[in-house]
């Protein structure tokens, strides 16, 4: 896992947090929740891709093809 990957996740978290605060203060709680869920889904998809890559590396390392 690269440090750049961690910075991407942190940037998404900061952007989602700012958008959540802006939308909540303007009275749009539903849209704030949807923004938070969208950010969570994006980060989870990124992590799933990295875990898949890890499993492929372990398979090739042990010759389980």
mmCIF file of N, CA, C and O in Angstrom:
data_model
loop_
_atom_site.group_PDB
_atom_site.id
_atom_site.type_symbol
_atom_site.label_atom_id
_atom_site.label_comp_id
_atom_site.label_asym_id
_atom_site.label_seq_id
_atom_site.Cartn_x
_atom_site.Cartn_y
_atom_site.Cartn_z
ATOM 1 N N UNK A 1 0.848 -1.169 0.000
ATOM 2 C CA UNK A 1 0.000 0.000 0.000
ATOM 3 C C UNK A 1 0.896 1.234 0.000
ATOM 4 O O UNK A 1 1.867 1.328 0.731
ATOM 5 N N UNK A 2 0.519 2.149 -0.801
ATOM 6 C CA UNK A 2 1.313 3.348 -0.996
ATOM 7 C C UNK A 2 0.828 4.465 -0.072
ATOM 8 O O UNK A 2 -0.327 4.487 0.344
ATOM 9 N N UNK A 3 1.714 5.372 0.245
ATOM 10 C CA UNK A 3 1.343 6.515 1.074
ATOM 11 C C UNK A 3 0.351 7.404 0.320
ATOM 12 O O UNK A 3 -0.550 8.006 0.917
ATOM 13 N N UNK A 4 0.482 7.434 -1.000
ATOM 14 C CA UNK A 4 -0.435 8.206 -1.832
ATOM 15 C C UNK A 4 -1.877 7.722 -1.653
ATOM 16 O O UNK A 4 -2.814 8.524 -1.657
ATOM 17 N N UNK A 5 -2.053 6.428 -1.479
ATOM 18 C CA UNK A 5 -3.387 5.851 -1.260
ATOM 19 C C UNK A 5 -3.997 6.371 0.036
ATOM 20 O O UNK A 5 -5.179 6.721 0.080
ATOM 21 N N UNK A 6 -3.204 6.449 1.074
ATOM 22 C CA UNK A 6 -3.683 6.961 2.363
ATOM 23 C C UNK A 6 -4.049 8.437 2.252
ATOM 24 O O UNK A 6 -5.063 8.881 2.805
ATOM 25 N N UNK A 7 -3.257 9.207 1.500
ATOM 26 C CA UNK A 7 -3.559 10.624 1.303
ATOM 27 C C UNK A 7 -4.853 10.804 0.509
ATOM 28 O O UNK A 7 -5.616 11.731 0.754
ATOM 29 N N UNK A 8 -5.115 9.917 -0.469
ATOM 30 C CA UNK A 8 -6.364 9.988 -1.219
ATOM 31 C C UNK A 8 -7.557 9.752 -0.309
ATOM 32 O O UNK A 8 -8.573 10.460 -0.408
ATOM 33 N N UNK A 9 -7.450 8.750 0.551
ATOM 34 C CA UNK A 9 -8.547 8.462 1.483
ATOM 35 C C UNK A 9 -8.757 9.639 2.435
ATOM 36 O O UNK A 9 -9.896 10.035 2.720
ATOM 37 N N UNK A 10 -7.669 10.223 2.908
ATOM 38 C CA UNK A 10 -7.780 11.375 3.810
ATOM 39 C C UNK A 10 -8.405 12.570 3.095
ATOM 40 O O UNK A 10 -9.243 13.275 3.674
ATOM 41 N N UNK A 11 -8.045 12.798 1.842
ATOM 42 C CA UNK A 11 -8.617 13.915 1.084
ATOM 43 C C UNK A 11 -10.113 13.719 0.874
ATOM 44 O O UNK A 11 -10.897 14.673 1.019
ATOM 45 N N UNK A 12 -10.518 12.508 0.566
ATOM 46 C CA UNK A 12 -11.949 12.228 0.403
ATOM 47 C C UNK A 12 -12.673 12.463 1.719
ATOM 48 O O UNK A 12 -13.760 13.053 1.753
ATOM 49 N N UNK A 13 -12.075 12.042 2.827
ATOM 50 C CA UNK A 13 -12.685 12.255 4.129
ATOM 51 C C UNK A 13 -12.841 13.724 4.469
ATOM 52 O O UNK A 13 -13.881 14.147 4.990
ATOM 53 N N UNK A 14 -11.831 14.530 4.168
ATOM 54 C CA UNK A 14 -11.903 15.971 4.448
ATOM 55 C C UNK A 14 -12.968 16.638 3.586
ATOM 56 O O UNK A 14 -13.768 17.444 4.075
ATOM 57 N N UNK A 15 -13.011 16.282 2.305
ATOM 58 C CA UNK A 15 -14.011 16.871 1.407
ATOM 59 C C UNK A 15 -15.421 16.500 1.847
ATOM 60 O O UNK A 15 -16.321 17.349 1.885
ATOM 61 N N UNK A 16 -15.621 15.235 2.205
ATOM 62 C CA UNK A 16 -16.941 14.799 2.645
ATOM 63 C C UNK A 16 -17.330 15.485 3.951
ATOM 64 O O UNK A 16 -18.484 15.889 4.131
ATOM 65 N N UNK A 17 -16.387 15.648 4.857
ATOM 66 C CA UNK A 17 -16.692 16.312 6.125
ATOM 67 C C UNK A 17 -17.094 17.777 5.919
ATOM 68 O O UNK A 17 -18.048 18.255 6.535
ATOM 69 N N UNK A 18 -16.394 18.465 5.038
ATOM 70 C CA UNK A 18 -16.724 19.870 4.758
ATOM 71 C C UNK A 18 -18.097 19.971 4.094
ATOM 72 O O UNK A 18 -18.927 20.808 4.474
ATOM 73 N N UNK A 19 -18.351 19.112 3.103
ATOM 74 C CA UNK A 19 -19.654 19.128 2.446
ATOM 75 C C UNK A 19 -20.772 18.790 3.424
ATOM 76 O O UNK A 19 -21.857 19.388 3.385
ATOM 77 N N UNK A 20 -20.511 17.848 4.316
ATOM 78 C CA UNK A 20 -21.511 17.467 5.307
ATOM 79 C C UNK A 20 -21.845 18.657 6.213
ATOM 80 O O UNK A 20 -23.018 18.929 6.486
ATOM 81 N N UNK A 21 -20.846 19.361 6.667
ATOM 82 C CA UNK A 21 -21.082 20.524 7.526
ATOM 83 C C UNK A 21 -21.835 21.631 6.789
ATOM 84 O O UNK A 21 -22.761 22.233 7.336
ATOM 85 N N UNK A 22 -21.445 21.892 5.538
ATOM 86 C CA UNK A 22 -22.124 22.929 4.766
ATOM 87 C C UNK A 22 -23.593 22.590 4.533
ATOM 88 O O UNK A 22 -24.470 23.442 4.678
ATOM 89 N N UNK A 23 -23.845 21.347 4.159
ATOM 90 C CA UNK A 23 -25.223 20.949 3.887
ATOM 91 C C UNK A 23 -26.062 20.893 5.164
ATOM 92 O O UNK A 23 -27.238 21.252 5.151
ATOM 93 N N UNK A 24 -25.468 20.462 6.266
ATOM 94 C CA UNK A 24 -26.211 20.401 7.522
ATOM 95 C C UNK A 24 -26.579 21.796 7.999
ATOM 96 O O UNK A 24 -27.710 22.029 8.445
ATOM 97 N N UNK A 25 -25.661 22.738 7.899
ATOM 98 C CA UNK A 25 -25.936 24.097 8.364
ATOM 99 C C UNK A 25 -26.938 24.829 7.476
ATOM 100 O O UNK A 25 -27.578 25.782 7.916
ATOM 101 N N UNK A 26 -27.060 24.377 6.215
ATOM 102 C CA UNK A 26 -28.038 25.025 5.336
ATOM 103 C C UNK A 26 -29.399 24.339 5.403
ATOM 104 O O UNK A 26 -30.313 24.697 4.655
ATOM 105 N N UNK A 27 -29.537 23.350 6.283
ATOM 106 C CA UNK A 27 -30.827 22.706 6.487
ATOM 107 C C UNK A 27 -31.118 21.549 5.556
ATOM 108 O O UNK A 27 -32.266 21.150 5.424
ATOM 109 N N UNK A 28 -30.114 21.009 4.914
ATOM 110 C CA UNK A 28 -30.302 19.894 3.986
ATOM 111 C C UNK A 28 -29.681 18.630 4.576
ATOM 112 O O UNK A 28 -28.688 18.104 4.070
ATOM 113 N N UNK A 29 -30.286 18.137 5.620
ATOM 114 C CA UNK A 29 -29.730 16.988 6.334
ATOM 115 C C UNK A 29 -29.734 15.719 5.481
ATOM 116 O O UNK A 29 -28.830 14.904 5.570
ATOM 117 N N UNK A 30 -30.792 15.553 4.649
ATOM 118 C CA UNK A 30 -30.866 14.351 3.819
ATOM 119 C C UNK A 30 -29.734 14.317 2.796
ATOM 120 O O UNK A 30 -29.121 13.265 2.565
ATOM 121 N N UNK A 31 -29.465 15.455 2.188
ATOM 122 C CA UNK A 31 -28.383 15.513 1.215
ATOM 123 C C UNK A 31 -27.022 15.352 1.886
ATOM 124 O O UNK A 31 -26.097 14.779 1.303
ATOM 125 N N UNK A 32 -26.897 15.828 3.103
ATOM 126 C CA UNK A 32 -25.649 15.643 3.850
ATOM 127 C C UNK A 32 -25.415 14.171 4.124
ATOM 128 O O UNK A 32 -24.289 13.677 3.992
ATOM 129 N N UNK A 33 -26.474 13.451 4.491
ATOM 130 C CA UNK A 33 -26.345 12.015 4.745
ATOM 131 C C UNK A 33 -25.989 11.267 3.461
ATOM 132 O O UNK A 33 -25.153 10.364 3.471
ATOM 133 N N UNK A 34 -26.604 11.644 2.353
ATOM 134 C CA UNK A 34 -26.301 10.991 1.077
ATOM 135 C C UNK A 34 -24.855 11.264 0.647
ATOM 136 O O UNK A 34 -24.188 10.384 0.099
ATOM 137 N N UNK A 35 -24.364 12.460 0.910
ATOM 138 C CA UNK A 35 -22.974 12.784 0.594
ATOM 139 C C UNK A 35 -22.022 11.939 1.430
ATOM 140 O O UNK A 35 -21.027 11.419 0.913
ATOM 141 N N UNK A 36 -22.348 11.782 2.696
ATOM 142 C CA UNK A 36 -21.521 10.963 3.573
ATOM 143 C C UNK A 36 -21.518 9.506 3.119
ATOM 144 O O UNK A 36 -20.467 8.849 3.070
ATOM 145 N N UNK A 37 -22.682 8.996 2.760
ATOM 146 C CA UNK A 37 -22.765 7.616 2.271
ATOM 147 C C UNK A 37 -22.004 7.425 0.964
ATOM 148 O O UNK A 37 -21.337 6.409 0.767
ATOM 149 N N UNK A 38 -22.084 8.400 0.075
ATOM 150 C CA UNK A 38 -21.354 8.319 -1.189
ATOM 151 C C UNK A 38 -19.844 8.307 -0.948
ATOM 152 O O UNK A 38 -19.108 7.519 -1.572
ATOM 153 N N UNK A 39 -19.372 9.136 -0.039
ATOM 154 C CA UNK A 39 -17.946 9.136 0.298
ATOM 155 C C UNK A 39 -17.503 7.822 0.902
ATOM 156 O O UNK A 39 -16.432 7.304 0.580
ATOM 157 N N UNK A 40 -18.336 7.262 1.766
ATOM 158 C CA UNK A 40 -18.027 5.973 2.378
ATOM 159 C C UNK A 40 -17.952 4.868 1.331
ATOM 160 O O UNK A 40 -17.040 4.038 1.351
ATOM 161 N N UNK A 41 -18.885 4.873 0.386
ATOM 162 C CA UNK A 41 -18.895 3.849 -0.660
ATOM 163 C C UNK A 41 -17.665 3.973 -1.544
ATOM 164 O O UNK A 41 -17.045 2.963 -1.914
ATOM 165 N N UNK A 42 -17.270 5.194 -1.879
ATOM 166 C CA UNK A 42 -16.079 5.394 -2.714
ATOM 167 C C UNK A 42 -14.835 4.855 -2.010
ATOM 168 O O UNK A 42 -14.020 4.133 -2.605
ATOM 169 N N UNK A 43 -14.693 5.164 -0.729
ATOM 170 C CA UNK A 43 -13.519 4.701 0.024
ATOM 171 C C UNK A 43 -13.540 3.178 0.170
ATOM 172 O O UNK A 43 -12.507 2.519 0.018
ATOM 173 N N UNK A 44 -14.709 2.605 0.428
ATOM 174 C CA UNK A 44 -14.792 1.150 0.547
ATOM 175 C C UNK A 44 -14.447 0.459 -0.766
ATOM 176 O O UNK A 44 -13.790 -0.590 -0.760
ATOM 177 N N UNK A 45 -14.866 1.019 -1.881
ATOM 178 C CA UNK A 45 -14.515 0.430 -3.181
ATOM 179 C C UNK A 45 -13.009 0.505 -3.417
ATOM 180 O O UNK A 45 -12.415 -0.425 -3.969
ATOM 181 N N UNK A 46 -12.391 1.603 -3.006
ATOM 182 C CA UNK A 46 -10.946 1.714 -3.145
ATOM 183 C C UNK A 46 -10.239 0.653 -2.294
ATOM 184 O O UNK A 46 -9.263 0.027 -2.738
ATOM 185 N N UNK A 47 -10.729 0.431 -1.091
ATOM 186 C CA UNK A 47 -10.120 -0.550 -0.195
ATOM 187 C C UNK A 47 -10.338 -1.963 -0.711
ATOM 188 O O UNK A 47 -9.424 -2.800 -0.652
ATOM 189 N N UNK A 48 -11.521 -2.246 -1.251
ATOM 190 C CA UNK A 48 -11.793 -3.577 -1.809
ATOM 191 C C UNK A 48 -10.850 -3.872 -2.965
ATOM 192 O O UNK A 48 -10.335 -4.986 -3.094
ATOM 193 N N UNK A 49 -10.590 -2.871 -3.798
ATOM 194 C CA UNK A 49 -9.644 -3.054 -4.900
ATOM 195 C C UNK A 49 -8.245 -3.380 -4.369
ATOM 196 O O UNK A 49 -7.563 -4.260 -4.902
ATOM 197 N N UNK A 50 -7.813 -2.699 -3.324
ATOM 198 C CA UNK A 50 -6.491 -2.961 -2.757
ATOM 199 C C UNK A 50 -6.419 -4.350 -2.121
ATOM 200 O O UNK A 50 -5.402 -5.038 -2.230
ATOM 201 N N UNK A 51 -7.492 -4.778 -1.466
ATOM 202 C CA UNK A 51 -7.516 -6.116 -0.871
ATOM 203 C C UNK A 51 -7.482 -7.180 -1.956
ATOM 204 O O UNK A 51 -6.802 -8.203 -1.824
ATOM 205 N N UNK A 52 -8.197 -6.947 -3.052
ATOM 206 C CA UNK A 52 -8.160 -7.879 -4.179
ATOM 207 C C UNK A 52 -6.750 -7.986 -4.741
ATOM 208 O O UNK A 52 -6.283 -9.084 -5.059
ATOM 209 N N UNK A 53 -6.089 -6.864 -4.863
ATOM 210 C CA UNK A 53 -4.707 -6.862 -5.345
ATOM 211 C C UNK A 53 -3.792 -7.620 -4.382
ATOM 212 O O UNK A 53 -2.895 -8.356 -4.808
ATOM 213 N N UNK A 54 -4.039 -7.478 -3.078
ATOM 214 C CA UNK A 54 -3.261 -8.210 -2.076
ATOM 215 C C UNK A 54 -3.441 -9.719 -2.232
ATOM 216 O O UNK A 54 -2.475 -10.474 -2.203
ATOM 217 N N UNK A 55 -4.689 -10.161 -2.415
ATOM 218 C CA UNK A 55 -4.947 -11.584 -2.584
ATOM 219 C C UNK A 55 -4.289 -12.130 -3.851
ATOM 220 O O UNK A 55 -3.770 -13.242 -3.871
ATOM 221 N N UNK A 56 -4.302 -11.360 -4.920
ATOM 222 C CA UNK A 56 -3.645 -11.791 -6.155
ATOM 223 C C UNK A 56 -2.136 -11.907 -5.946
ATOM 224 O O UNK A 56 -1.499 -12.834 -6.454
ATOM 225 N N UNK A 57 -1.560 -11.003 -5.193
ATOM 226 C CA UNK A 57 -0.132 -11.062 -4.911
ATOM 227 C C UNK A 57 0.210 -12.282 -4.066
ATOM 228 O O UNK A 57 1.202 -12.971 -4.330
ATOM 229 N N UNK A 58 -0.609 -12.583 -3.066
ATOM 230 C CA UNK A 58 -0.378 -13.756 -2.220
ATOM 231 C C UNK A 58 -0.515 -15.026 -3.035
ATOM 232 O O UNK A 58 0.276 -15.965 -2.886
ATOM 233 N N UNK A 59 -1.513 -15.085 -3.926
ATOM 234 C CA UNK A 59 -1.692 -16.265 -4.793
ATOM 235 C C UNK A 59 -0.468 -16.496 -5.666
ATOM 236 O O UNK A 59 0.004 -17.626 -5.789
ATOM 237 N N UNK A 60 0.017 -15.429 -6.269
ATOM 238 C CA UNK A 60 1.174 -15.584 -7.157
ATOM 239 C C UNK A 60 2.441 -15.899 -6.366
ATOM 240 O O UNK A 60 3.329 -16.596 -6.847
ATOM 241 N N UNK A 61 2.523 -15.401 -5.130
ATOM 242 C CA UNK A 61 3.686 -15.645 -4.301
ATOM 243 C C UNK A 61 3.809 -17.116 -3.932
ATOM 244 O O UNK A 61 4.873 -17.698 -3.977
ATOM 245 N N UNK A 62 2.672 -17.719 -3.581
ATOM 246 C CA UNK A 62 2.681 -19.122 -3.184
ATOM 247 C C UNK A 62 2.404 -20.076 -4.332
ATOM 248 O O UNK A 62 2.312 -21.280 -4.126
ATOM 249 N N UNK A 63 2.243 -19.552 -5.529
ATOM 250 C CA UNK A 63 2.036 -20.402 -6.681
ATOM 251 C C UNK A 63 0.700 -21.113 -6.658
ATOM 252 O O UNK A 63 0.617 -22.289 -7.020
ATOM 253 N N UNK A 64 -0.355 -20.441 -6.259
ATOM 254 C CA UNK A 64 -1.662 -21.067 -6.166
ATOM 255 C C UNK A 64 -2.493 -20.888 -7.421
ATOM 256 O O UNK A 64 -3.694 -21.057 -7.417
ATOM 257 N N UNK A 65 -1.865 -20.562 -8.515
ATOM 258 C CA UNK A 65 -2.606 -20.401 -9.765
ATOM 259 C C UNK A 65 -3.025 -21.714 -10.224
ATOM 260 O O UNK A 65 -3.166 -22.471 -10.821
#
